Coordinates of C-alpha atoms in Angstrom, one line a residue:
M1 CA 66.6 93.4 72.3
D2 CA 64.9 90.0 71.4
T3 CA 61.7 89.5 69.9
E4 CA 60.4 88.0 73.3
S5 CA 61.1 91.1 75.2
T6 CA 60.1 93.4 72.6
Y7 CA 56.4 92.2 72.5
S8 CA 55.4 91.8 76.1
G9 CA 56.5 88.3 76.7
Y10 CA 54.4 86.9 73.6
S11 CA 56.4 84.3 71.7
Y12 CA 55.1 83.3 68.1
Y13 CA 56.6 79.9 66.7
S14 CA 55.4 76.9 65.1
G15 CA 54.1 73.6 66.6
R16 CA 57.3 71.8 67.5
S17 CA 59.7 74.6 68.5
R18 CA 59.3 74.6 72.7
G19 CA 59.0 72.2 75.3
S20 CA 55.6 73.9 76.9
H21 CA 53.9 73.5 73.3
R22 CA 54.8 69.5 73.5
H23 CA 53.2 69.5 76.8
G24 CA 50.1 71.5 75.8
E25 CA 49.7 68.9 72.9
R26 CA 50.0 65.9 75.1
S27 CA 47.6 67.2 77.5
R28 CA 45.0 68.0 74.2
D29 CA 46.0 64.4 73.1
R30 CA 44.7 62.9 76.6
H31 CA 41.7 64.9 76.8
K32 CA 41.0 63.8 73.3
S33 CA 41.5 60.2 74.1
R34 CA 39.3 60.3 77.1
G35 CA 36.6 62.1 74.9
K36 CA 36.8 59.5 72.2
D37 CA 36.2 56.8 74.9
S38 CA 33.5 58.3 76.1
R39 CA 31.8 58.7 72.8
S40 CA 32.7 55.2 71.6
E41 CA 30.6 53.6 74.2
K42 CA 27.6 55.2 72.3
S43 CA 28.3 54.4 68.7
V44 CA 30.9 52.1 67.3
T45 CA 31.4 51.0 63.9
I46 CA 31.0 46.9 63.3
T47 CA 34.2 45.8 61.8
T48 CA 34.7 42.3 59.9
P49 CA 37.7 40.7 61.1
P50 CA 39.8 39.5 57.8
A51 CA 40.9 36.3 57.5
E52 CA 43.6 36.0 59.9
P53 CA 45.9 39.2 58.7
L54 CA 49.7 39.1 58.8
L55 CA 50.2 42.0 61.2
G56 CA 47.5 41.6 63.6
D57 CA 45.4 44.7 64.4
S58 CA 47.8 47.0 62.7
A59 CA 46.4 46.1 59.3
V60 CA 43.0 48.1 59.7
R61 CA 42.0 50.1 56.4
G62 CA 41.7 53.8 56.9
E63 CA 43.6 53.8 60.0
Q64 CA 46.4 56.3 60.6
V65 CA 49.8 54.9 59.7
Q66 CA 52.2 53.4 62.3
D67 CA 55.7 53.3 62.6
D68 CA 57.9 50.0 62.5
N69 CA 58.3 49.9 66.1
W70 CA 54.5 49.6 66.5
G71 CA 54.9 47.0 69.0
E72 CA 56.9 49.1 71.7
T73 CA 55.1 52.5 70.8
T74 CA 51.4 51.3 70.6
T75 CA 49.0 52.2 73.5
A76 CA 46.0 49.9 74.0
I77 CA 42.8 51.4 75.1
T78 CA 40.3 48.7 76.6
G79 CA 36.6 49.2 77.9
T80 CA 34.6 49.4 74.5
S81 CA 33.6 46.3 72.4
E82 CA 35.0 46.4 68.6
H83 CA 32.0 44.4 67.5
S84 CA 29.3 46.7 69.2
L85 CA 26.1 47.9 67.1
S86 CA 25.0 51.5 66.8
Q87 CA 21.3 52.8 65.6
E88 CA 22.8 53.9 62.6
D89 CA 24.6 50.6 61.8
I90 CA 21.2 48.8 62.3
V91 CA 19.3 51.1 60.0
R92 CA 22.6 50.5 57.4
I93 CA 22.5 46.9 57.4
T94 CA 18.5 46.8 57.2
K95 CA 18.6 48.9 54.4
D96 CA 21.4 46.9 52.5
L97 CA 19.3 43.7 53.3
E98 CA 16.0 45.4 51.5
D99 CA 18.3 46.1 48.6
S100 CA 19.7 42.6 48.3
V101 CA 16.1 41.2 48.6
G102 CA 14.9 43.7 45.8
L103 CA 17.9 42.9 43.4
D104 CA 17.2 38.9 44.0
C105 CA 13.4 39.3 43.3
R106 CA 14.0 41.3 40.2
R107 CA 16.6 38.8 39.0
Y108 CA 14.3 35.8 39.6
F109 CA 11.3 37.7 38.0
T110 CA 13.6 38.4 34.9
L111 CA 14.6 35.0 34.7
T112 CA 11.0 33.4 35.1
L113 CA 9.7 35.8 32.2
A114 CA 12.5 34.7 29.9
V115 CA 11.9 31.0 30.4
V116 CA 7.9 31.4 30.0
L117 CA 8.5 33.4 26.6
G118 CA 11.2 31.0 25.6
L119 CA 8.6 27.8 26.2
L120 CA 6.0 29.8 24.4
V121 CA 8.2 30.3 21.3
F122 CA 9.4 26.8 21.2
L123 CA 6.1 25.0 21.9
T124 CA 4.0 27.1 19.2
P125 CA 5.3 25.5 16.2
L126 CA 4.6 21.9 17.7
A127 CA 1.3 23.0 18.8
F128 CA 0.3 24.3 15.3
L129 CA 1.4 20.5 13.9
A130 CA -0.3 18.7 16.8
L131 CA -3.6 20.2 17.3
P132 CA -5.2 19.4 14.0
H133 CA -4.5 15.7 14.9
L134 CA -6.2 16.3 18.1
L135 CA -9.1 18.3 17.1
W136 CA -10.1 17.0 13.7
P137 CA -7.8 13.8 12.6
E138 CA -10.9 12.4 10.2
K139 CA -10.9 15.3 7.9
L140 CA -7.0 15.9 7.3
Q141 CA -5.5 15.0 4.4
S142 CA -2.7 12.5 3.9
C143 CA 0.8 14.0 4.2
G144 CA 3.1 13.4 1.2
T145 CA 6.6 13.1 0.8
A146 CA 7.1 16.8 0.7
C147 CA 5.1 17.3 3.9
E148 CA 7.3 14.5 5.8
G149 CA 10.6 16.6 4.3
L150 CA 9.0 19.7 6.0
F151 CA 8.9 17.7 9.2
I152 CA 12.8 17.2 9.2
S153 CA 13.3 20.8 8.4
V154 CA 11.2 21.9 11.2
A155 CA 13.1 19.8 13.5
F156 CA 16.5 20.8 12.5
K157 CA 15.7 24.4 12.5
L158 CA 14.2 24.4 16.1
L159 CA 17.3 22.6 17.4
I160 CA 19.7 25.3 15.7
L161 CA 17.2 28.1 17.3
L162 CA 17.5 26.3 20.7
L163 CA 21.2 26.0 20.6
A164 CA 21.4 29.9 19.4
V165 CA 18.9 31.2 22.1
W166 CA 20.8 29.3 24.9
A167 CA 24.1 30.7 23.7
L168 CA 22.9 34.3 23.4
F169 CA 20.4 35.0 26.3
F170 CA 20.9 32.2 28.8
R171 CA 24.4 33.0 29.8
P172 CA 25.3 33.6 33.7
P173 CA 24.5 37.3 34.6
R174 CA 27.7 39.4 35.0
A175 CA 26.0 42.4 37.2
G176 CA 22.8 43.8 38.1
L177 CA 22.0 47.0 36.4
P178 CA 19.9 49.8 37.8
R179 CA 17.4 49.8 34.5
V180 CA 16.0 47.3 32.1
F181 CA 18.4 47.0 28.9
V182 CA 16.4 48.5 26.2
F183 CA 17.3 46.4 23.3
R184 CA 16.8 43.2 25.0
A185 CA 13.3 44.2 26.3
L186 CA 12.4 45.2 22.7
L187 CA 13.3 42.1 21.2
A188 CA 11.1 40.5 23.9
V189 CA 8.2 42.5 23.0
L190 CA 8.9 41.9 19.3
V191 CA 8.6 38.1 19.7
L192 CA 5.8 38.3 22.0
L193 CA 3.8 40.3 19.4
F194 CA 5.0 38.0 16.5
V195 CA 3.8 34.9 18.4
V196 CA 0.6 36.3 19.5
S197 CA -0.1 37.4 15.7
Y198 CA 0.7 33.9 14.5
W199 CA -1.5 32.5 16.9
L200 CA -4.1 34.8 16.2
F201 CA -4.3 33.9 12.3
Y202 CA -4.0 30.1 13.4
G203 CA -7.2 30.6 15.4
V204 CA -9.1 32.2 12.8
R205 CA -8.2 30.7 9.6
I206 CA -7.2 27.2 10.9
L207 CA -9.0 26.2 13.9
D208 CA -12.4 27.9 13.1
S209 CA -12.5 26.5 9.7
Q210 CA -11.0 23.0 10.5
D211 CA -8.5 23.4 7.6
E212 CA -8.0 20.0 5.7
N213 CA -4.9 20.9 4.2
Y214 CA -2.3 19.5 6.6
Q215 CA 0.6 20.0 4.3
G216 CA -0.3 24.0 4.5
I217 CA -0.5 24.0 8.0
V218 CA 3.1 22.3 8.2
Q219 CA 4.3 24.9 6.1
Y220 CA 2.5 27.9 8.2
A221 CA 4.7 26.4 11.1
V222 CA 8.0 26.3 9.1
S223 CA 7.4 29.7 8.2
L224 CA 7.1 30.7 11.9
V225 CA 10.4 29.3 12.6
D226 CA 12.0 31.0 9.8
A227 CA 10.8 34.2 11.2
L228 CA 12.1 33.4 14.7
L229 CA 15.6 32.6 13.3
F230 CA 15.4 36.0 11.4
I231 CA 14.6 37.8 14.7
H232 CA 17.5 35.9 16.5
Y233 CA 19.8 37.4 14.0
L234 CA 18.6 40.8 14.7
A235 CA 19.4 40.0 18.1
I236 CA 22.7 39.1 17.4
V237 CA 23.3 42.5 15.4
L238 CA 21.5 44.7 18.1
L239 CA 23.3 42.9 21.1
E240 CA 26.7 42.1 19.7
L241 CA 27.8 43.3 16.7
R242 CA 26.5 47.0 17.3
Q243 CA 29.0 47.9 20.1
L244 CA 32.1 46.4 18.4
Q245 CA 33.2 49.4 16.5
P246 CA 34.7 51.9 18.9
C247 CA 33.0 55.3 18.7
F248 CA 33.7 57.0 22.0
S249 CA 37.1 57.1 24.3
V250 CA 36.2 57.5 28.1
C251 CA 38.6 58.5 30.4
V252 CA 38.6 56.9 34.2
A253 CA 40.2 58.6 36.9
R254 CA 39.9 57.3 40.7
S255 CA 38.8 60.3 43.0
T256 CA 41.2 59.4 45.9
D257 CA 44.7 58.8 44.3
G258 CA 44.1 60.2 41.0
E259 CA 44.8 56.6 39.0
M260 CA 43.8 57.2 35.5
R261 CA 43.1 54.8 32.4
H262 CA 41.7 55.4 28.7
Y263 CA 39.4 52.9 27.2
N264 CA 37.6 53.0 23.8
L265 CA 33.8 51.9 23.7
G266 CA 31.2 51.6 20.9
R267 CA 27.5 52.6 20.8
L268 CA 26.4 51.6 24.3
S269 CA 23.9 53.0 26.8
I270 CA 25.5 54.5 30.0
Q271 CA 24.7 51.6 32.3
R272 CA 26.3 49.2 30.0
A273 CA 29.4 51.3 29.5
A274 CA 29.7 51.8 33.4
L275 CA 29.5 47.9 33.6
A276 CA 32.2 47.7 31.0
I277 CA 34.3 50.0 32.8
L278 CA 34.0 48.2 36.3
E279 CA 34.9 45.0 34.3
R280 CA 38.0 46.5 33.3
Y281 CA 38.9 48.3 36.3
Y282 CA 39.2 45.2 38.3
C283 CA 41.8 44.0 35.8
D284 CA 43.9 46.9 35.3
F285 CA 43.7 49.5 38.0
P286 CA 46.1 48.8 41.0
V287 CA 44.4 47.9 44.2
H288 CA 43.1 50.9 46.3
N289 CA 45.3 51.6 49.2
P290 CA 43.5 53.9 51.9
A291 CA 46.6 53.4 54.1
L292 CA 48.9 55.3 51.6
L293 CA 46.2 58.2 51.5
S294 CA 46.0 58.5 55.3
A295 CA 49.7 58.8 55.5
S296 CA 49.7 61.8 53.0
K297 CA 46.8 63.4 54.9
S298 CA 48.8 63.2 58.3
R299 CA 51.7 64.7 56.7
A300 CA 49.8 67.5 55.4
A301 CA 47.8 68.1 58.3
K302 CA 51.0 68.2 60.2
H303 CA 52.6 70.8 57.5
L304 CA 49.3 73.1 57.3
A305 CA 49.2 73.1 61.1
G306 CA 48.2 76.9 62.4
L307 CA 50.6 79.1 64.3
K308 CA 49.7 79.1 68.1
V309 CA 50.2 82.4 70.3
Y310 CA 51.3 81.7 74.1
N311 CA 52.0 84.0 76.8
V312 CA 55.1 82.6 78.4
D313 CA 55.1 85.2 81.5
G314 CA 51.9 84.1 82.9
E315 CA 48.8 86.9 82.8
F316 CA 47.7 88.8 79.8
P317 CA 48.3 92.5 80.4
A318 CA 45.5 94.5 81.7
A319 CA 43.2 96.3 79.0
P320 CA 44.2 100.1 79.0
A321 CA 41.2 102.4 79.8
E322 CA 39.4 104.0 77.0
G323 CA 40.3 107.2 76.2
P324 CA 42.1 108.8 73.0
G325 CA 45.5 108.7 74.3
N326 CA 45.4 105.0 75.2
N327 CA 44.8 103.5 71.5
A328 CA 47.9 104.1 70.1
P329 CA 49.9 101.4 72.4
A330 CA 47.3 99.0 71.6
A331 CA 47.3 99.5 68.0
G332 CA 51.1 99.3 67.7
L333 CA 50.9 96.1 69.9
A334 CA 48.7 94.7 67.6
H335 CA 50.6 95.6 64.4
S336 CA 54.0 94.3 66.1
Q337 CA 52.3 91.0 66.6
S338 CA 50.7 90.8 63.2
R339 CA 54.1 91.1 61.5
A340 CA 55.6 88.6 64.0
M341 CA 53.0 86.1 62.9
I342 CA 53.4 86.8 59.3
A343 CA 57.3 86.5 59.3
A344 CA 57.0 83.2 61.4
A345 CA 54.4 82.0 58.4
A346 CA 56.7 82.9 55.7
R347 CA 60.0 81.2 57.4
R348 CA 57.6 78.0 57.7
R349 CA 56.1 78.2 54.3
D350 CA 59.8 78.4 52.9
T351 CA 61.1 75.2 55.0
S352 CA 57.9 73.1 54.7
H353 CA 58.9 71.8 51.3
N354 CA 62.4 70.8 52.4
E355 CA 60.9 68.8 55.6
L356 CA 58.6 67.0 52.8
Y357 CA 61.4 66.2 50.6
Y358 CA 63.8 64.6 53.2
E359 CA 60.7 62.7 54.8
E360 CA 60.2 61.2 51.6
A361 CA 63.7 60.5 50.8
E362 CA 63.9 58.7 54.2
H363 CA 60.7 56.9 53.4
E364 CA 62.4 55.7 49.8
R365 CA 65.7 54.9 51.7
R366 CA 63.8 52.6 54.3
V367 CA 61.7 50.8 51.6
R368 CA 65.1 49.8 49.8
K369 CA 66.6 48.7 53.0
R370 CA 63.6 46.5 53.7
K371 CA 63.6 45.4 50.1
A372 CA 67.1 44.2 50.2
R373 CA 66.6 42.2 53.5
L374 CA 63.2 40.6 51.9
V375 CA 65.0 39.5 48.9
V376 CA 67.9 38.3 50.7
A377 CA 65.7 36.2 53.1
V378 CA 63.4 34.8 50.2
E379 CA 66.6 33.5 48.1
E380 CA 68.1 32.0 51.3
A381 CA 64.8 29.9 52.2
F382 CA 64.6 29.0 48.5
T383 CA 68.0 28.0 48.6
H384 CA 67.2 25.8 51.4
I385 CA 64.2 24.1 49.7
K386 CA 66.4 22.9 46.8
R387 CA 68.6 21.4 49.5
M388 CA 65.4 19.8 51.0
Q389 CA 64.4 18.4 47.6
E390 CA 67.6 17.2 46.8
E391 CA 67.4 15.3 50.1
E392 CA 64.0 14.0 49.6
Q393 CA 64.9 12.2 46.2
K394 CA 67.2 9.8 48.5
K395 CA 64.3 9.1 50.8
A396 CA 61.4 6.7 50.7
P397 CA 58.3 7.9 48.9
G398 CA 56.4 7.8 51.9
D399 CA 58.8 10.5 53.8
V400 CA 58.7 13.1 51.0
M401 CA 57.4 16.3 52.3
D402 CA 54.4 18.0 50.2
P403 CA 54.7 21.8 48.9
R404 CA 52.3 23.0 51.5
E405 CA 54.4 21.4 54.5
A406 CA 57.6 22.8 52.5
A407 CA 56.0 26.3 52.9
Q408 CA 55.3 25.9 56.2
A409 CA 58.6 25.0 57.0
I410 CA 60.2 27.8 55.5
F411 CA 57.7 30.4 55.9
P412 CA 59.3 31.8 59.5
S413 CA 62.7 32.4 58.1
M414 CA 61.5 35.1 55.8
A415 CA 58.3 36.0 57.8
R416 CA 60.0 38.9 59.3
A417 CA 61.3 40.4 56.7
L418 CA 58.1 40.3 54.8
Q419 CA 56.3 41.7 57.7
K420 CA 58.6 44.9 58.2
Y421 CA 58.4 45.5 54.1
L422 CA 54.7 45.1 54.1
R423 CA 54.5 47.6 57.0
T424 CA 56.7 50.0 55.5
T425 CA 54.9 50.1 52.0
K426 CA 51.5 50.1 53.8
Q427 CA 50.5 46.6 52.1
Q428 CA 49.8 44.9 55.3
H429 CA 45.9 44.9 54.8
C430 CA 46.4 43.4 51.4
H431 CA 48.0 40.2 52.4
S432 CA 47.3 37.8 55.0
M433 CA 49.5 35.3 56.5
E434 CA 47.2 32.3 54.9
S435 CA 47.4 34.0 51.3
I436 CA 51.3 34.2 51.6
Q437 CA 51.3 30.5 52.5
Q438 CA 49.2 29.4 49.5
H439 CA 51.1 31.7 47.4
L440 CA 54.5 30.3 48.5
A441 CA 53.0 26.8 48.2
F442 CA 51.9 27.3 44.5
C443 CA 55.5 29.0 43.6
I444 CA 57.0 25.5 45.0
T445 CA 55.0 23.3 43.2
N446 CA 55.3 24.9 40.1
N447 CA 59.2 25.4 40.7
M448 CA 59.2 29.0 40.5
T449 CA 61.7 31.6 41.3
P450 CA 62.3 33.4 44.1
K451 CA 61.9 36.7 42.0
A452 CA 58.5 35.2 40.8
F453 CA 57.4 34.7 44.4
L454 CA 58.1 38.3 45.4
E455 CA 56.6 39.9 42.2
C456 CA 53.1 40.3 43.8
Y457 CA 54.4 41.8 47.0
L458 CA 57.2 44.2 45.2
T459 CA 54.8 45.9 42.7
S460 CA 51.2 46.8 43.4
G461 CA 48.7 44.6 41.3
P462 CA 45.0 44.7 40.1
T463 CA 42.4 44.1 42.7
L464 CA 41.7 40.6 41.4
Q465 CA 45.2 39.3 42.4
Y466 CA 44.2 39.9 46.2
S467 CA 41.6 38.2 48.4
R468 CA 38.3 38.1 47.8
D469 CA 37.2 40.3 50.7
H470 CA 38.9 43.2 48.5
W471 CA 36.2 42.9 45.6
L472 CA 33.6 40.2 46.3
A473 CA 30.0 41.6 46.3
R474 CA 31.3 45.2 46.4
Q475 CA 27.9 47.3 45.4
W476 CA 28.6 50.2 43.0
T477 CA 26.3 53.3 42.7
L478 CA 25.7 54.9 39.2
V479 CA 25.6 58.6 39.5
S480 CA 24.3 60.3 36.2
E481 CA 22.4 63.7 35.4
V482 CA 20.8 61.9 32.3
S483 CA 18.9 58.6 32.0
V484 CA 20.9 55.6 32.4
T485 CA 19.4 53.8 29.5
S486 CA 20.5 56.7 27.1
G487 CA 23.6 56.3 25.0
L488 CA 26.8 57.9 25.4
K489 CA 27.5 61.4 23.9
D490 CA 30.4 63.9 23.4
G491 CA 31.2 65.3 26.8
S492 CA 29.1 63.1 29.0
T493 CA 30.2 62.6 32.4
F494 CA 29.1 60.1 35.0
L495 CA 30.2 58.6 38.5
L496 CA 30.5 55.3 39.8
R497 CA 30.5 55.3 43.4
C498 CA 31.3 52.8 46.1
A499 CA 31.9 52.9 49.9
D500 CA 35.9 53.9 49.8
F501 CA 36.2 56.3 46.5
S502 CA 34.3 57.2 43.2
L503 CA 35.4 56.6 39.5
V504 CA 35.2 59.6 37.5
V505 CA 34.1 59.0 33.9
T506 CA 34.4 61.6 31.1
T507 CA 33.2 60.8 27.4
K508 CA 34.9 62.0 24.3
R509 CA 33.8 61.0 20.8
I510 CA 36.7 59.7 18.6
P511 CA 37.0 61.9 15.8
Y512 CA 36.3 61.9 12.0
I513 CA 39.5 61.0 10.3
Q514 CA 39.8 62.2 6.8
M515 CA 42.5 60.6 4.5
S516 CA 43.5 61.5 1.2
E517 CA 45.7 59.9 -1.4
E518 CA 48.7 61.1 -2.8
Y519 CA 50.0 59.2 -5.9
I520 CA 53.7 59.1 -6.6
D521 CA 54.8 58.2 -10.0
P522 CA 57.8 55.4 -9.7
K523 CA 59.4 56.9 -12.6
S524 CA 60.0 60.1 -11.0
H525 CA 62.6 58.3 -8.5
K526 CA 64.6 57.4 -11.4
F527 CA 67.3 59.8 -12.9
V528 CA 70.3 59.7 -15.4
L529 CA 74.0 60.5 -14.3
R530 CA 75.8 61.7 -17.2
L531 CA 79.7 61.8 -16.7
Q532 CA 81.7 63.6 -19.3
S533 CA 84.6 61.4 -20.2
E534 CA 87.9 63.3 -20.2
T535 CA 90.6 62.9 -23.1
S536 CA 94.3 63.4 -22.7
V537 CA 95.8 66.4 -24.4

């Protein structure tokens, strides 16, 4: 007797084994789509359209993966606007605007403070030299040759200090940090206290007494400039040289796909280390591709879907009356059902890895097939370009086609193969039609080979290689259990979080290396080979 007749008409099987199950799945999908339409009228996420994507609406980040026949199998749902705004979106946009305004205000305030302090530093020595001539010129002693030589010394030292301060401090900001840079703030306070102390001494000992020794006043100004130069040297040591020696090895892992890199850093604070890591992230890490992640999630959800129970005979059997004699059949039925469920789950677990294996193998085969077609199409297009160049050499100078026109002329011959390859490898959101044509024109201008043109599409490159929409003005949040102004320590862990993923950073101290020397005497390698001569008997 088979299983279905044994267990009172109940059937235990996995998702794709029966037609009635597929019918139920389709009815539930229609119910979900109707519910999704009704909810989308209340809250719809605003999306910024990319710069003319190559694949139209299929290149939406985070969407469920589509097959190659998306034009024949896609169902269009109308009735809602894609550019609607909900109350949550308005609140989020308002908060982003307030944060950006706060960052701009803080940046301009810091710049204004630095400019004011710089003017105070550079005008103070000049004021020391000019005030005696303005307040008591008739009492000043004449300035001799040595005094005039000090004027030249002050002028050149101020020029050197001006160039040095401009090179070290007035550089374009690389990022907006959450806290103040401690060493830079300490140096600013030190310079301010230093200049104020010189002004107090100048006011008490020179202005009040109206000192007549002008050469001494000039030497006092020279000493101020010398001290400022030494402070600038201290700034170079603290801000630039101190962090050059590697002291820590940091491991940076992306939370979504597990991509990992290792870097050596010096003695930096947590926020400065985070800035150094982000600068290297944009150049070293491959671009984040959420389409690949959504494909793996859908595959996992399909393999981990639970087993379902259906009554193929119609009504469920009526519950037996309560009594000591009626509990035994019910218990036996429940036990048989549980055993059948366990057996079906075991069979499905044993075959799920086979399904995954063949699915990945099929995907790799399709990728190789699409790649071969793309390579052939691009080589034929570049061969056509060479023929066009040979023909254009025979034409008049006014009839020669520029690289932009040549790229637009040969792009349709390779567009379909490139489109299918990008869809198969889930890179359609990374390349727009305009960017592909610009890259093709660049390759034609610099006489590059088809392999050089295809390299950026066959291999996933760093984030900066792609359009500015993938990395421009991306805001990062630094999450740390300790203050971000404290230095790195052994075992420190912090997160760099953005909208799509997080970078998990763990710190390990580079160990102290003890080396010893072992001397080998050069004479110990020498040896003597003694041969006994044989004499004839």
